Amino acid sequence: MDERGHLVFFNEPAEQIIGQTHAEVGELEPAEWGRLFAVERLDGSAIEFEDMPAGVARAELRPAHDTLAFTTVVDGVRHEIAVTAIPLLGRDQDLLGVVAVFWEARHR
């Protein structure tokens, strides 16, 4: 995401979890992410954007990690997703954006 918090790109593996391509979705503000998926804690409780790894990385300029539940709007499937987000900082520690890496968590 960019420095404003807008989701500006996601790759093909992410498309498989989201259920739509980046070309279909385009750029989204954090408030619009709900068009793609609902996010909650694993226990089903609500989580605000600011408390998600991407929100923490953006606000606190530090890496963050969590495992959350993403339910896709397209098919209603609930995925347990591990997310690590890292802020991208410029020369003067200015926020340029955030990279979030996520993968489906496998519990044994």
XYZ file of N, CA, C and O in Angstrom:
432
model
N 0.837 -1.168 0.000
C 0.000 0.000 0.000
C 0.879 1.226 0.000
O 2.052 1.145 0.370
N 0.308 2.324 -0.441
C 1.095 3.555 -0.502
C 1.063 4.276 0.842
O 0.475 3.783 1.814
N 1.696 5.443 0.901
C 1.805 6.183 2.154
C 0.456 6.661 2.688
O 0.311 6.930 3.871
N -0.566 6.735 1.823
C -1.905 7.153 2.250
C -2.723 5.992 2.811
O -3.820 6.194 3.307
N -2.190 4.769 2.676
C -2.925 3.591 3.132
C -3.758 2.943 2.044
O -4.520 2.023 2.309
N -3.607 3.402 0.810
C -4.372 2.836 -0.298
C -3.717 1.542 -0.777
O -2.505 1.491 -0.984
N -4.520 0.523 -0.952
C -4.039 -0.730 -1.521
C -3.819 -0.486 -3.009
O -4.769 -0.223 -3.749
N -2.567 -0.517 -3.443
C -2.258 -0.160 -4.824
C -1.871 -1.363 -5.678
O -1.852 -1.269 -6.902
N -1.560 -2.487 -5.044
C -1.202 -3.668 -5.822
C -1.295 -4.914 -4.960
O -1.020 -4.861 -3.766
N -1.725 -6.004 -5.561
C -1.559 -7.323 -4.963
C -1.296 -8.311 -6.081
O -1.727 -8.121 -7.212
N -0.521 -9.349 -5.775
C -0.047 -10.274 -6.811
C -1.016 -11.443 -7.046
O -2.059 -11.544 -6.395
N -0.651 -12.310 -7.985
C -1.521 -13.420 -8.374
C -1.835 -14.384 -7.234
O -2.989 -14.800 -7.099
N -0.867 -14.769 -6.382
C -1.243 -15.627 -5.252
C -2.276 -14.966 -4.328
O -3.172 -15.634 -3.820
N -2.168 -13.651 -4.124
C -3.158 -12.939 -3.314
C -4.524 -12.949 -3.996
O -5.557 -13.030 -3.336
N -4.525 -12.879 -5.313
C -5.780 -12.924 -6.068
C -6.538 -14.218 -5.787
O -7.766 -14.234 -5.723
N -5.811 -15.306 -5.606
C -6.448 -16.596 -5.336
C -7.175 -16.589 -3.995
O -8.233 -17.179 -3.859
N -6.612 -15.908 -3.005
C -7.271 -15.819 -1.701
C -8.408 -14.801 -1.749
O -9.502 -15.060 -1.241
N -8.177 -13.663 -2.395
C -9.181 -12.597 -2.461
C -10.345 -12.978 -3.366
O -11.481 -12.599 -3.140
N -10.056 -13.745 -4.409
C -11.118 -14.176 -5.312
C -11.370 -13.231 -6.471
O -12.319 -13.411 -7.220
N -10.528 -12.206 -6.611
C -10.614 -11.256 -7.710
C -9.200 -10.843 -8.098
O -8.296 -10.901 -7.277
N -9.045 -10.400 -9.332
C -7.730 -9.950 -9.777
C -7.527 -8.489 -9.408
O -8.493 -7.739 -9.191
N -6.259 -8.082 -9.375
C -5.963 -6.672 -9.119
C -6.565 -5.798 -10.211
O -7.076 -4.707 -9.945
N -6.546 -6.268 -11.449
C -7.124 -5.508 -12.563
C -8.621 -5.278 -12.348
O -9.150 -4.226 -12.701
N -9.312 -6.254 -11.764
C -10.748 -6.106 -11.499
C -11.020 -5.138 -10.349
O -12.015 -4.421 -10.357
N -10.128 -5.109 -9.384
C -10.350 -4.349 -8.158
C -9.834 -2.918 -8.259
O -10.507 -1.975 -7.878
N -8.598 -2.753 -8.735
C -7.987 -1.426 -8.785
C -7.518 -0.973 -7.423
O -7.379 -1.760 -6.492
N -7.283 0.320 -7.270
C -6.794 0.904 -6.022
C -7.935 1.062 -5.028
O -9.033 1.473 -5.393
N -7.667 0.757 -3.752
C -8.688 0.858 -2.707
C -8.164 1.597 -1.489
O -7.046 1.351 -1.043
N -8.992 2.458 -0.916
C -8.698 3.058 0.382
C -8.978 2.016 1.458
O -9.760 1.087 1.236
N -8.362 2.145 2.663
C -8.623 1.164 3.721
C -10.113 0.959 4.017
O -10.550 -0.162 4.245
N -10.891 2.026 3.970
C -12.328 1.904 4.237
C -13.051 1.080 3.183
O -14.137 0.556 3.431
N -12.442 0.927 2.007
C -13.056 0.170 0.915
C -12.625 -1.295 0.883
O -13.156 -2.061 0.089
N -11.655 -1.678 1.723
C -11.165 -3.055 1.691
C -12.293 -4.049 1.939
O -12.251 -5.170 1.474
N -13.329 -3.613 2.652
C -14.476 -4.473 2.933
C -15.205 -4.945 1.686
O -15.974 -5.902 1.740
N -14.948 -4.294 0.545
C -15.533 -4.771 -0.721
C -14.919 -6.109 -1.116
O -15.525 -6.870 -1.867
N -13.700 -6.393 -0.640
C -12.996 -7.630 -0.991
C -13.099 -8.692 0.080
O -13.269 -9.872 -0.213
N -12.950 -8.272 1.337
C -12.909 -9.239 2.426
C -13.235 -8.560 3.749
O -13.056 -7.359 3.915
N -13.733 -9.369 4.669
C -13.929 -8.927 6.042
C -12.771 -9.491 6.844
O -12.371 -10.635 6.638
N -12.226 -8.694 7.755
C -11.100 -9.136 8.569
C -11.525 -9.110 10.026
O -12.176 -8.173 10.484
N -11.148 -10.165 10.736
C -11.419 -10.238 12.165
C -10.315 -11.040 12.840
O -9.510 -11.681 12.168
N -10.285 -10.986 14.143
C -9.342 -11.815 14.891
C -9.794 -13.273 14.775
O -10.938 -13.544 14.406
N -8.913 -14.197 15.091
C -9.253 -15.618 14.957
C -10.435 -16.019 15.832
O -11.183 -16.925 15.472
N -10.628 -15.318 16.954
C -11.757 -15.632 17.833
C -13.067 -15.016 17.354
O -14.103 -15.149 18.002
N -13.022 -14.311 16.219
C -14.228 -13.699 15.653
C -14.462 -12.265 16.078
O -15.396 -11.620 15.607
N -13.626 -11.734 16.958
C -13.820 -10.352 17.392
C -13.324 -9.379 16.319
O -12.469 -9.709 15.501
N -13.870 -8.191 16.366
C -13.560 -7.164 15.367
C -12.132 -6.653 15.538
O -11.575 -6.671 16.644
N -11.556 -6.200 14.440
C -10.241 -5.570 14.465
C -10.292 -4.358 13.545
O -10.839 -4.428 12.441
N -9.776 -3.259 14.019
C -9.726 -2.035 13.231
C -8.477 -2.046 12.348
O -7.481 -2.697 12.675
N -8.507 -1.299 11.253
C -7.362 -1.227 10.347
C -6.086 -0.849 11.095
O -5.024 -1.408 10.857
N -6.176 0.087 12.020
C -5.010 0.572 12.750
C -4.331 -0.526 13.569
O -3.164 -0.409 13.930
N -5.080 -1.590 13.905
C -4.535 -2.688 14.705
C -4.063 -3.861 13.860
O -3.469 -4.800 14.386
N -4.332 -3.826 12.561
C -3.845 -4.864 11.657
C -2.362 -4.605 11.381
O -1.889 -3.470 11.515
N -1.598 -5.630 10.994
C -0.176 -5.407 10.739
C 0.114 -4.249 9.782
O 1.019 -3.452 10.048
N -0.637 -4.107 8.706
C -0.389 -3.009 7.769
C -0.651 -1.654 8.422
O 0.085 -0.696 8.188
N -1.675 -1.567 9.244
C -1.976 -0.325 9.941
C -0.910 0.021 10.968
O -0.517 1.186 11.102
N -0.414 -0.980 11.695
C 0.652 -0.766 12.675
C 1.931 -0.324 11.966
O 2.587 0.638 12.377
N 2.293 -1.020 10.887
C 3.513 -0.670 10.144
C 3.423 0.758 9.626
O 4.405 1.503 9.669
N 2.259 1.159 9.162
C 2.073 2.514 8.621
C 2.134 3.567 9.723
O 2.793 4.591 9.580
N 1.461 3.334 10.822
C 1.374 4.342 11.881
C 2.627 4.413 12.751
O 3.052 5.495 13.146
N 3.208 3.240 13.051
C 4.320 3.198 13.994
C 5.684 3.043 13.319
O 6.709 3.009 13.999
N 5.678 2.937 11.991
C 6.911 2.807 11.210
C 7.794 1.665 11.707
O 9.004 1.793 11.858
N 7.156 0.526 11.955
C 7.873 -0.670 12.387
C 7.190 -1.903 11.813
O 5.993 -1.870 11.503
N 7.929 -2.994 11.677
C 7.302 -4.237 11.200
C 6.274 -4.733 12.219
O 6.394 -4.485 13.420
N 5.278 -5.442 11.713
C 4.248 -6.016 12.581
C 3.786 -7.339 11.982
O 3.850 -7.543 10.763
N 3.321 -8.232 12.843
C 2.860 -9.554 12.400
C 1.650 -9.962 13.227
O 1.547 -9.648 14.408
N 0.733 -10.696 12.595
C -0.423 -11.258 13.292
C -1.022 -12.336 12.405
O -0.714 -12.419 11.215
N -1.860 -13.158 12.990
C -2.652 -14.125 12.223
C -4.111 -13.724 12.404
O -4.590 -13.602 13.540
N -4.782 -13.502 11.285
C -6.149 -12.995 11.287
C -7.030 -13.866 10.404
O -6.532 -14.681 9.627
N -8.332 -13.668 10.511
C -9.283 -14.377 9.653
C -9.791 -13.410 8.586
O -10.252 -12.318 8.906
N -9.634 -13.804 7.334
C -10.141 -13.051 6.191
C -11.296 -13.848 5.604
O -11.116 -15.012 5.255
N -12.457 -13.243 5.474
C -13.584 -13.889 4.807
C -13.820 -13.141 3.517
O -14.095 -11.930 3.525
N -13.677 -13.840 2.404
C -13.809 -13.191 1.113
C -15.267 -12.922 0.779
O -16.152 -13.718 1.097
N -15.499 -11.779 0.162
C -16.851 -11.380 -0.214
C -17.359 -12.229 -1.376
O -18.524 -12.597 -1.430
N -16.460 -12.582 -2.288
C -16.854 -13.303 -3.498
C -17.486 -14.651 -3.179
O -18.544 -14.983 -3.693
N -16.839 -15.437 -2.306
C -17.352 -16.784 -2.051
C -17.678 -17.068 -0.590
O -18.156 -18.150 -0.256
N -17.432 -16.117 0.303
C -17.752 -16.290 1.716
C -16.851 -17.266 2.456
O -17.171 -17.666 3.572
N -15.726 -17.636 1.866
C -14.814 -18.577 2.508
C -13.956 -17.842 3.528
O -13.436 -16.765 3.250
N -13.826 -18.436 4.702
C -12.999 -17.860 5.775
C -11.608 -18.481 5.690
O -11.455 -19.697 5.702
N -10.594 -17.616 5.620
C -9.204 -18.050 5.546
C -8.471 -17.542 6.776
O -8.617 -16.365 7.133
N -7.684 -18.394 7.409
C -6.798 -17.933 8.470
C -5.496 -17.532 7.796
O -4.834 -18.354 7.170
N -5.168 -16.248 7.910
C -4.053 -15.668 7.165
C -3.009 -15.099 8.134
O -3.337 -14.277 8.990
N -1.766 -15.537 7.974
C -0.651 -14.937 8.700
C -0.174 -13.749 7.874
O 0.002 -13.868 6.660
N 0.000 -12.610 8.533
C 0.374 -11.375 7.834
C 1.587 -10.745 8.512
O 1.590 -10.560 9.725
N 2.592 -10.407 7.705
C 3.726 -9.622 8.167
C 3.781 -8.372 7.300
O 3.768 -8.475 6.074
N 3.801 -7.210 7.933
C 3.846 -5.935 7.212
C 5.098 -5.168 7.602
O 5.487 -5.142 8.776
N 5.720 -4.556 6.598
C 6.973 -3.835 6.789
C 6.841 -2.449 6.162
O 6.471 -2.334 4.989
N 7.148 -1.384 6.931
C 7.087 -0.051 6.338
C 8.247 0.163 5.371
O 9.356 -0.333 5.590
N 7.995 0.888 4.302
C 9.029 1.287 3.351
C 9.364 2.739 3.655
O 8.509 3.620 3.541
N 10.605 2.957 4.075
C 11.012 4.286 4.523
C 12.021 4.898 3.574
O 12.905 4.208 3.068
N 11.899 6.199 3.359
C 12.835 6.938 2.513
C 14.068 7.376 3.290
O 14.246 7.038 4.466
N 14.877 8.132 2.638
C 16.157 8.589 3.195
C 15.991 9.272 4.555
O 16.778 9.060 5.463
N 15.008 10.110 4.704
C 14.784 10.841 5.963
C 13.728 10.169 6.841
O 13.064 10.833 7.626
N 13.603 8.860 6.694
C 12.620 8.070 7.440
C 11.181 8.467 7.119
O 10.275 8.254 7.919
N 10.973 9.046 5.932
C 9.627 9.360 5.476
C 8.962 8.077 5.001
O 9.574 7.276 4.298
N 7.697 7.911 5.347
C 6.960 6.723 4.919
C 6.649 6.803 3.432
O 6.047 7.770 2.960
N 7.073 5.803 2.696
C 6.786 5.706 1.263
C 5.655 4.727 0.984
O 5.008 4.795 -0.054
N 5.430 3.808 1.904
C 4.390 2.802 1.741
C 4.635 1.642 2.681
O 5.502 1.694 3.548
N 3.861 0.589 2.498
C 3.968 -0.610 3.322
C 3.850 -1.821 2.408
O 2.999 -1.852 1.514
N 4.710 -2.803 2.646
C 4.604 -4.088 1.961
C 4.072 -5.087 2.974
O 4.605 -5.203 4.084
N 3.025 -5.785 2.618
C 2.476 -6.833 3.481
C 2.609 -8.165 2.745
O 2.225 -8.287 1.586
N 3.173 -9.119 3.446
C 3.293 -10.474 2.925
C 2.330 -11.326 3.727
O 2.309 -11.257 4.966
N 1.501 -12.081 3.030
C 0.574 -12.926 3.783
C 0.466 -14.295 3.125
O 0.721 -14.453 1.943
N 0.125 -15.248 3.951
C -0.012 -16.626 3.494
C -1.066 -17.304 4.346
O -1.349 -16.904 5.465
N -1.663 -18.317 3.784
C -2.684 -19.061 4.497
C -2.022 -19.874 5.594
O -1.098 -20.640 5.346
N -2.470 -19.672 6.834
C -1.909 -20.391 7.969
C -2.454 -21.816 7.964
O -3.632 -22.043 7.702
N -1.611 -22.735 8.238
C -1.999 -24.150 8.289
C -1.823 -24.623 9.719
O -0.717 -24.673 10.230
N -2.929 -24.929 10.366
C -2.880 -25.443 11.737
C -2.910 -26.952 11.695
O -3.676 -27.549 10.953
N -2.069 -27.560 12.503
C -2.015 -29.031 12.525
C -2.582 -29.557 13.796
O -2.572 -29.027 14.804
